[in-house]
PDB file of C-alpha atoms in Angstrom:
ATOM      1  CA  MET A 168     -39.524 -54.648  22.501  1.00 68.00           C
ATOM      2  CA  LYS A 169     -36.929 -51.678  21.870  1.00 71.00           C
ATOM      3  CA  LYS A 170     -34.416 -51.807  19.686  1.00 71.00           C
ATOM      4  CA  VAL A 171     -31.158 -50.302  20.780  1.00 71.00           C
ATOM      5  CA  GLN A 172     -28.988 -48.929  17.295  1.00 68.00           C
ATOM      6  CA  GLN A 173     -25.948 -49.788  17.560  1.00 75.00           C
ATOM      7  CA  GLY A 174     -23.144 -48.174  15.423  1.00 79.00           C
ATOM      8  CA  PHE A 175     -23.194 -45.377  12.661  1.00 82.00           C
ATOM      9  CA  THR A 176     -25.385 -46.090   9.321  1.00 86.00           C
ATOM     10  CA  LEU A 177     -24.022 -45.854   6.191  1.00 89.00           C
ATOM     11  CA  ILE A 178     -25.252 -42.529   5.306  1.00 92.00           C
ATOM     12  CA  GLU A 179     -23.682 -40.782   8.933  1.00 91.00           C
ATOM     13  CA  LEU A 180     -20.534 -41.900   7.637  1.00 93.00           C
ATOM     14  CA  MET A 181     -20.520 -41.311   4.170  1.00 95.00           C
ATOM     15  CA  ILE A 182     -21.126 -37.254   5.600  1.00 95.00           C
ATOM     16  CA  VAL A 183     -18.633 -37.571   7.229  1.00 95.00           C
ATOM     17  CA  VAL A 184     -15.788 -38.643   4.650  1.00 96.00           C
ATOM     18  CA  ALA A 185     -17.626 -35.475   2.250  1.00 96.00           C
ATOM     19  CA  ILE A 186     -16.629 -33.200   5.475  1.00 96.00           C
ATOM     20  CA  ILE A 187     -13.103 -34.489   5.362  1.00 95.00           C
ATOM     21  CA  GLY A 188     -12.503 -34.468   1.285  1.00 95.00           C
ATOM     22  CA  ILE A 189     -14.198 -30.647   1.704  1.00 94.00           C
ATOM     23  CA  LEU A 190     -11.672 -29.750   4.101  1.00 93.00           C
ATOM     24  CA  ALA A 191      -8.794 -31.441   2.641  1.00 92.00           C
ATOM     25  CA  ALA A 192      -9.522 -29.992  -0.512  1.00 92.00           C
ATOM     26  CA  ILE A 193      -9.170 -26.327   0.935  1.00 90.00           C
ATOM     27  CA  ALA A 194      -6.230 -27.356   3.013  1.00 89.00           C
ATOM     28  CA  ILE A 195      -3.961 -28.880   0.663  1.00 89.00           C
ATOM     29  CA  PRO A 196      -3.105 -26.164  -1.824  1.00 86.00           C
ATOM     30  CA  ALA A 197      -3.233 -23.271   1.239  1.00 84.00           C
ATOM     31  CA  TYR A 198      -0.779 -25.150   2.903  1.00 87.00           C
ATOM     32  CA  GLN A 199       1.214 -25.621  -0.569  1.00 86.00           C
ATOM     33  CA  ASP A 200       1.704 -21.896  -0.889  1.00 86.00           C
ATOM     34  CA  TYR A 201       2.292 -21.463   2.879  1.00 89.00           C
ATOM     35  CA  THR A 202       5.331 -23.582   2.260  1.00 91.00           C
ATOM     36  CA  LYS A 203       6.694 -22.143  -0.975  1.00 91.00           C
ATOM     37  CA  ARG A 204       6.423 -18.772   0.724  1.00 91.00           C
ATOM     38  CA  THR A 205       8.796 -20.231   3.478  1.00 91.00           C
ATOM     39  CA  HIS A 206      11.215 -21.061   0.913  1.00 92.00           C
ATOM     40  CA  VAL A 207      11.157 -17.822  -0.760  1.00 92.00           C
ATOM     41  CA  SER A 208      11.904 -16.325   2.509  1.00 92.00           C
ATOM     42  CA  GLU A 209      14.977 -18.835   3.216  1.00 92.00           C
ATOM     43  CA  GLY A 210      16.296 -17.127  -0.159  1.00 91.00           C
ATOM     44  CA  MET A 211      16.063 -13.575   1.351  1.00 91.00           C
ATOM     45  CA  SER A 212      17.488 -14.736   4.279  1.00 92.00           C
ATOM     46  CA  LEU A 213      21.004 -16.117   2.257  1.00 92.00           C
ATOM     47  CA  ALA A 214      20.816 -12.846   0.312  1.00 93.00           C
ATOM     48  CA  GLY A 215      21.416 -11.245   3.920  1.00 92.00           C
ATOM     49  CA  ALA A 216      25.076 -11.831   4.031  1.00 92.00           C
ATOM     50  CA  ALA A 217      25.357 -10.384   0.515  1.00 94.00           C
ATOM     51  CA  LYS A 218      23.389  -7.123   0.973  1.00 94.00           C
ATOM     52  CA  THR A 219      25.968  -6.823   3.759  1.00 94.00           C
ATOM     53  CA  ALA A 220      28.739  -7.407   1.446  1.00 95.00           C
ATOM     54  CA  VAL A 221      27.523  -4.937  -1.120  1.00 95.00           C
ATOM     55  CA  ALA A 222      26.697  -2.433   1.468  1.00 93.00           C
ATOM     56  CA  GLU A 223      30.569  -2.624   2.804  1.00 94.00           C
ATOM     57  CA  TYR A 224      31.839  -2.892  -0.470  1.00 94.00           C
ATOM     58  CA  TYR A 225      30.188   0.359  -1.722  1.00 93.00           C
ATOM     59  CA  ALA A 226      31.071   2.141   1.464  1.00 91.00           C
ATOM     60  CA  SER A 227      34.620   1.340   0.970  1.00 92.00           C
ATOM     61  CA  GLU A 228      34.709   1.636  -3.115  1.00 91.00           C
ATOM     62  CA  GLY A 229      32.281   4.321  -4.015  1.00 90.00           C
ATOM     63  CA  THR A 230      30.689   2.089  -6.390  1.00 93.00           C
ATOM     64  CA  TRP A 231      28.646  -1.023  -6.657  1.00 94.00           C
ATOM     65  CA  PRO A 232      30.174  -4.810  -7.179  1.00 94.00           C
ATOM     66  CA  GLY A 233      29.381  -5.990 -10.296  1.00 92.00           C
ATOM     67  CA  THR A 234      30.553  -9.837  -9.182  1.00 94.00           C
ATOM     68  CA  ASN A 235      30.022 -12.051  -6.253  1.00 94.00           C
ATOM     69  CA  THR A 236      34.014 -11.826  -5.909  1.00 93.00           C
ATOM     70  CA  LEU A 237      34.146  -8.148  -5.639  1.00 93.00           C
ATOM     71  CA  ALA A 238      31.610  -8.346  -2.634  1.00 93.00           C
ATOM     72  CA  GLY A 239      33.733 -10.805  -1.012  1.00 92.00           C
ATOM     73  CA  LEU A 240      31.492 -13.673  -1.411  1.00 94.00           C
ATOM     74  CA  SER A 241      31.778 -17.193  -2.200  1.00 92.00           C
ATOM     75  CA  GLU A 242      30.772 -18.039  -6.204  1.00 93.00           C
ATOM     76  CA  SER A 243      27.180 -17.715  -6.823  1.00 90.00           C
ATOM     77  CA  ASN A 244      26.634 -21.616  -7.032  1.00 91.00           C
ATOM     78  CA  THR A 245      28.093 -22.363  -3.957  1.00 93.00           C
ATOM     79  CA  ILE A 246      25.715 -20.076  -2.033  1.00 93.00           C
ATOM     80  CA  THR A 247      22.577 -22.595  -1.648  1.00 93.00           C
ATOM     81  CA  GLY A 248      19.413 -24.084   0.257  1.00 91.00           C
ATOM     82  CA  ASN A 249      16.979 -26.206   0.856  1.00 93.00           C
ATOM     83  CA  ALA A 250      15.464 -24.068  -1.985  1.00 93.00           C
ATOM     84  CA  VAL A 251      17.686 -22.012  -3.216  1.00 95.00           C
ATOM     85  CA  GLN A 252      20.236 -22.652  -6.418  1.00 95.00           C
ATOM     86  CA  LYS A 253      22.188 -19.688  -6.313  1.00 95.00           C
ATOM     87  CA  VAL A 254      22.551 -16.211  -4.979  1.00 95.00           C
ATOM     88  CA  LYS A 255      24.439 -14.293  -7.342  1.00 95.00           C
ATOM     89  CA  VAL A 256      25.644 -10.361  -6.950  1.00 95.00           C
ATOM     90  CA  SER A 257      25.437  -8.840 -10.720  1.00 92.00           C
ATOM     91  CA  GLY A 258      25.813  -5.071 -12.343  1.00 85.00           C
ATOM     92  CA  SER A 259      24.929  -1.603 -10.202  1.00 88.00           C
ATOM     93  CA  GLY A 260      24.864  -4.555  -6.655  1.00 92.00           C
ATOM     94  CA  SER A 261      21.908  -6.171  -7.560  1.00 95.00           C
ATOM     95  CA  ILE A 262      21.562  -9.749  -5.921  1.00 95.00           C
ATOM     96  CA  THR A 263      19.666 -12.134  -7.785  1.00 95.00           C
ATOM     97  CA  VAL A 264      18.310 -15.100  -5.520  1.00 95.00           C
ATOM     98  CA  THR A 265      17.706 -17.844  -8.201  1.00 95.00           C
ATOM     99  CA  TYR A 266      14.969 -20.442  -6.836  1.00 95.00           C
ATOM    100  CA  ASN A 267      14.817 -24.522  -7.614  1.00 93.00           C
ATOM    101  CA  ASN A 268      11.984 -26.544  -7.605  1.00 92.00           C
ATOM    102  CA  LYS A 269      10.390 -26.289  -4.542  1.00 91.00           C
ATOM    103  CA  VAL A 270       9.036 -22.741  -5.497  1.00 91.00           C
ATOM    104  CA  ASP A 271       9.599 -23.286  -9.032  1.00 88.00           C
ATOM    105  CA  THR A 272      13.083 -24.078 -11.072  1.00 90.00           C
ATOM    106  CA  GLY A 273      14.833 -20.854 -12.519  1.00 91.00           C
ATOM    107  CA  LYS A 274      12.514 -18.546 -10.601  1.00 93.00           C
ATOM    108  CA  THR A 275      14.341 -15.434  -9.518  1.00 94.00           C
ATOM    109  CA  LEU A 276      13.689 -12.482  -6.657  1.00 93.00           C
ATOM    110  CA  ILE A 277      16.073  -9.659  -7.633  1.00 93.00           C
ATOM    111  CA  LEU A 278      17.252  -7.054  -4.451  1.00 94.00           C
ATOM    112  CA  VAL A 279      18.154  -3.722  -5.890  1.00 94.00           C
ATOM    113  CA  PRO A 280      20.330  -1.502  -3.791  1.00 94.00           C
ATOM    114  CA  THR A 281      19.846   2.228  -3.703  1.00 93.00           C
ATOM    115  CA  ASP A 282      22.332   4.861  -2.476  1.00 90.00           C
ATOM    116  CA  ALA A 283      19.965   6.364   0.157  1.00 86.00           C
ATOM    117  CA  GLY A 284      21.888   9.775   1.271  1.00 83.00           C
ATOM    118  CA  GLY A 285      24.815   7.730   3.818  1.00 78.00           C
ATOM    119  CA  GLY A 286      22.310   4.409   3.955  1.00 86.00           C
ATOM    120  CA  ILE A 287      21.211   1.957   1.395  1.00 91.00           C
ATOM    121  CA  THR A 288      17.347   0.876   0.772  1.00 92.00           C
ATOM    122  CA  TRP A 289      17.002  -2.066  -1.129  1.00 92.00           C
ATOM    123  CA  THR A 290      14.045  -3.101  -3.497  1.00 91.00           C
ATOM    124  CA  CYS A 291      12.477  -6.459  -3.598  1.00 86.00           C
ATOM    125  CA  ASN A 292       9.700  -6.081  -5.829  1.00 70.00           C
ATOM    126  CA  THR A 293      11.732  -7.527  -9.090  1.00 77.00           C
ATOM    127  CA  GLY A 294      12.248 -10.626 -10.499  1.00 86.00           C
ATOM    128  CA  ASP A 295       9.921 -13.381 -11.598  1.00 91.00           C
ATOM    129  CA  VAL A 296       8.456 -15.147  -8.530  1.00 91.00           C
ATOM    130  CA  ASP A 297       4.909 -14.776  -7.939  1.00 89.00           C
ATOM    131  CA  ASN A 298       3.731 -12.260  -5.725  1.00 88.00           C
ATOM    132  CA  LYS A 299       1.469 -14.259  -3.665  1.00 88.00           C
ATOM    133  CA  TYR A 300       5.006 -15.954  -2.567  1.00 89.00           C
ATOM    134  CA  LEU A 301       6.685 -12.645  -1.346  1.00 89.00           C
ATOM    135  CA  PRO A 302       7.166 -11.740   1.900  1.00 85.00           C
ATOM    136  CA  SER A 303       5.088  -8.849   2.637  1.00 83.00           C
ATOM    137  CA  ALA A 304       7.943  -6.506   2.494  1.00 80.00           C
ATOM    138  CA  CYS A 305       8.378  -6.919  -0.828  1.00 81.00           C
ATOM    139  CA  ARG A 306       4.873  -6.648  -1.870  1.00 75.00           C
TER     140      ARG A 306
END
C-alpha cells in the first residue's frame, strides 16, 4: 500500500517562515530610508517658492533678503508640510528647511545662494540632515 503525502511538513513550514523573516529584516530598514528621503524631498519642493522669492528680491534690490518678510514670503512657521516644521529665509538669502520627526526632529537642510554673474546657483549640501537622505543633487 502506498502512502500519499498530504500537506507540508513542519520543517518545510519553518523554512518558509525563516525566509520571510530574513526578507523582512532587509526590506524594512530600506523602506524606512526611502520614506525619509521622500520627506527630505518634500522640504526641497517647499523651498522652491522661497528660492524664487529670494532670487526676485536679489534681482530687484541687489542684496540678499534676510527674512521671509523681506523676500515676500509668509512667516517661517506657516510654511509647513507633512515632514517640514518651517522654511525660513535668513541672512545672505539662505533658506533653512527644518524637519519634524518624520525625518529627524529639528534636523535642517540649508540652501545657500551664490551670484553666478547674472544667475543664481544654489548649494544644498549644508545643514545636519544625514547625507543618505539628501537628494542626489545635494550629495
